[in-house]
C-alpha cells in the first residue's frame, strides 16, 4: 500500500505540500511520514496526513461548538434506569446491559439510524419470542428517555462521523486528495470517500485487487463486499478500478481462493512464501512466534506480528521478553493490565473477599465521590497494593476514573464495594495505554486494524482459528437478526469480510507464517476458514515442523514421578486465625493448603446461591444493624435477599421464612447485652505462636459467635476439637482484645447464637464450663503447635465426612 501511495503521489506532479492524504490509523500516518522522508532523501515537507476520524482543521471562527454527551455518562444513566428493573436488580448486572445498549445505539448512529424515531414495539411484532418483545418495550422507553435527557447533545460517535464528513468542505483547498487503504465499510467514511472520488483531483486507493464475480462480492463475508458497495454507489464496478503495479504478488491466487467460482482457472498456486504451523496450545504458539522473531532478527530482518486478541498479545509479549527480543507493542494494552489498574482491582477484590467495610467508610467520608475515594485509597493503602505502582504514572487511567466518577455523580448512583469494583474495571477496560512508538525495534506486534499499511520482511499471523481470526462482529442481543438488518444495522459478518481482506493482503508478504493452536482455552479448535479456502484451492505452502520441534524440545524435561509423600514445609510460626485451627485438627493437609500455601477455592460459576450466601447476608445485616426491632431486621434481610436473588426467586420464599424465624431471637439476644463490640480483632500467644481472632460480638465478660447452621456440640468443645469460640474467650480473658475490661472478663461466658433452620436459639455456657472448654482448646492448640511448628511433622491427609475439610482433596490426590 505504501508503494501504491507513492506511485500515485509521484504520478500526479503535485507538490507534496498541496496534498491531503487520508489514512486508516495514526500508525499508518507515522508509517507514511517515514516513507516520504526516506524516499525524499531523509528530509521532506510533508503533505497533510489525516487518520480517518480526526476532525478537519477549520478556522476558529467557523467552529460550531456542539456539546457532546460522553459514552460513560450514557452508560451511567442507563445503568441506573436498568437497575430499577426487577429483572436486573443491581448496578453490576445493569452495567453490562447498559454497555450493550450504548453499543447498539452507536452502531445505529454509524449506519445513520436514529434510535429515537424507531417504534420498537411495531418493529418487533408478535411473531418473535417474548423476550424480544420485552426488550422492545425497554428500547422504546430508553430511546425516548435518552433523547430527552441528551437535550440536544450528540454522542461521541455522532461527533466523530460529523468530523469525518466535515472534511468534504475542505477538499478544494488542496490540489490532490487521496484516501488510501480504507474499505468504506463505515457510512461516514464512505460519504467522505464519495466526495473525494467525485472531485477531479481526488484519488481512492483500495486495498487488495478487486476481481471476481458480482455474486461473490454481494456476499457479506466476501473480502471485497464493502469496496463493491462503495463502487456501486458511484455507479462503477470492479472493472473500473485501475490496478497499480507494485511488483510480484500472490493476490491473484488469494482472489481465486476467496471466490466461489467453481470453474477451473489458470492461476499460480505456489505459496512457498507461506508457512503453516499448527501447535498444541496457545502458550506454545507464543513461543513459536518468539522463535521465528529471534531467528529473523539474527538475519537482520524486520518482523510484523498480527494478533487478533489482547490475551494473545500478552502471551506473545511474555514469550518475546523471555527470549530477550525487543518489540514495539505501542498498539496498546487495556488499563486493567497496567500496574495501577491491577493494584486497584486486587485491593478491592481483597476487601470483597474479606467482607471488609473499609471501602464503605471511605466512600461515605468522601460524600460518595468515587474518584476522591480512590485517591484516599491510594494514599492510605499504596504500600499494601500489589503490584506496586507510582500514582503519577498512566495519566489516561486517572482521567478515565475521573470521567467515570463524574458520570456516576450526574446519574446519582451510590455504590457498594462490589459495584464500585465493576465500574472501576469497566472504566479501565475502556482505556488503551499506548507507549511511544519504539522505532528501534525490529519486531512490531499489532492488531488487524492497526496492521493496515504495515509490512515487514517476516509477517506472522497468529490465532488463525474460527472465532478468533476471523471473529464475528457485533451480535445484537436486543433484536432478531432479520429485524436488525431491516433497520440498517450491519451484519455480524462484516468483520469476517474485513479480516479476510487483511489476511489476503498480509499473506502476500515475502515470508509469511500462519500460526494456530489445536486447543485454545481447553477446547478443541477449528482451523480458520481462510486457511481452509487456501487448502481447498490447492494452494501449495510449507508445513515444516522444524520450528515447532525446536520449541517443544525446550520443554522436553526428564519425567519426574509424582511425589505422594506427606508435605513437610519449613517450620511455620506465622500468625494463625482461630477459624483455621479446625483444619489443623481435623485434616492437617487442608490447613497446609489453606494457611501455608494460601490457596483459595474459586466459586463454581455454575453454582447458584447457597448456604454461604445466606450466612454472609445474615452476618452482614447483624453487623450493621442499628434498629433491632424484628420487623426492621426482616425488612433489611428481605431487601438484601432480593438484591442477591432477584424478584420472583423461589429461594426467596424459603429465606424469608427463615428471616421471620430468626429475627426475634436475634433482636432479643443483641438487646440483652449493652456496650458490645462487633467484628473486633484480637490476639494471644500460645506455645510461642500468635493466634488471632475476629469475634462476631464481645463484651466485658463474654463472647458470642453467630452460626447460621448448627453450633458445635458440647462434647466437641470439651475435647478442644472446635476451638474457635473458646479461644476467643481465652483472648478476652488474656486482655487480647482492644476493649476496656473488668474482673468479669477474667471468668468470661460463651454464647452461640444458633440460627439453624427450625432450631434457632441461644446456647450459653457459664463461666465454669467456659473455663474448662478454654483449657481444652488452649491445650489442644499448644499440642498442635508443638507437633507441627516445633516438631516439623508432616501435614498428613485425614479422611473426614465434613465437606468443609475436603476442599483440597484434589490437590492431595487421594483418588490416585
mmCIF file of C-alpha atoms in Angstrom, residues 162 191 196 264 267 311 353 370 374 388 448 481 516 522 532 580 588 623 640 661 707 756 771 809:
data_model
loop_
_atom_site.group_PDB
_atom_site.id
_atom_site.type_symbol
_atom_site.label_atom_id
_atom_site.label_comp_id
_atom_site.label_asym_id
_atom_site.label_seq_id
_atom_site.Cartn_x
_atom_site.Cartn_y
_atom_site.Cartn_z
ATOM 1 C CA UNK A 162 -19.687 14.688 11.727
ATOM 2 C CA UNK A 191 -19.572 9.555 2.314
ATOM 3 C CA UNK A 196 -13.185 12.634 -2.866
ATOM 4 C CA UNK A 264 -11.055 -24.007 -13.200
ATOM 5 C CA UNK A 267 -3.668 -19.403 -11.526
ATOM 6 C CA UNK A 311 -4.706 -12.159 25.666
ATOM 7 C CA UNK A 353 -13.296 -11.496 49.914
ATOM 8 C CA UNK A 370 -15.742 7.565 43.740
ATOM 9 C CA UNK A 374 -9.908 6.088 45.024
ATOM 10 C CA UNK A 388 3.336 -1.628 43.304
ATOM 11 C CA UNK A 448 -5.506 -6.497 12.475
ATOM 12 C CA UNK A 481 -31.176 -10.634 13.191
ATOM 13 C CA UNK A 516 -2.874 -21.639 15.009
ATOM 14 C CA UNK A 522 -9.008 -26.156 26.896
ATOM 15 C CA UNK A 532 -9.436 -23.861 4.603
ATOM 16 C CA UNK A 580 -8.074 -22.134 60.560
ATOM 17 C CA UNK A 588 -3.824 -31.149 58.579
ATOM 18 C CA UNK A 623 -23.089 -6.425 61.995
ATOM 19 C CA UNK A 640 -30.670 -7.687 50.719
ATOM 20 C CA UNK A 661 -37.983 -17.276 62.443
ATOM 21 C CA UNK A 707 -23.868 -19.615 63.449
ATOM 22 C CA UNK A 756 -30.207 -23.156 62.305
ATOM 23 C CA UNK A 771 -13.086 -22.214 81.660
ATOM 24 C CA UNK A 809 -8.889 -33.275 48.225
#
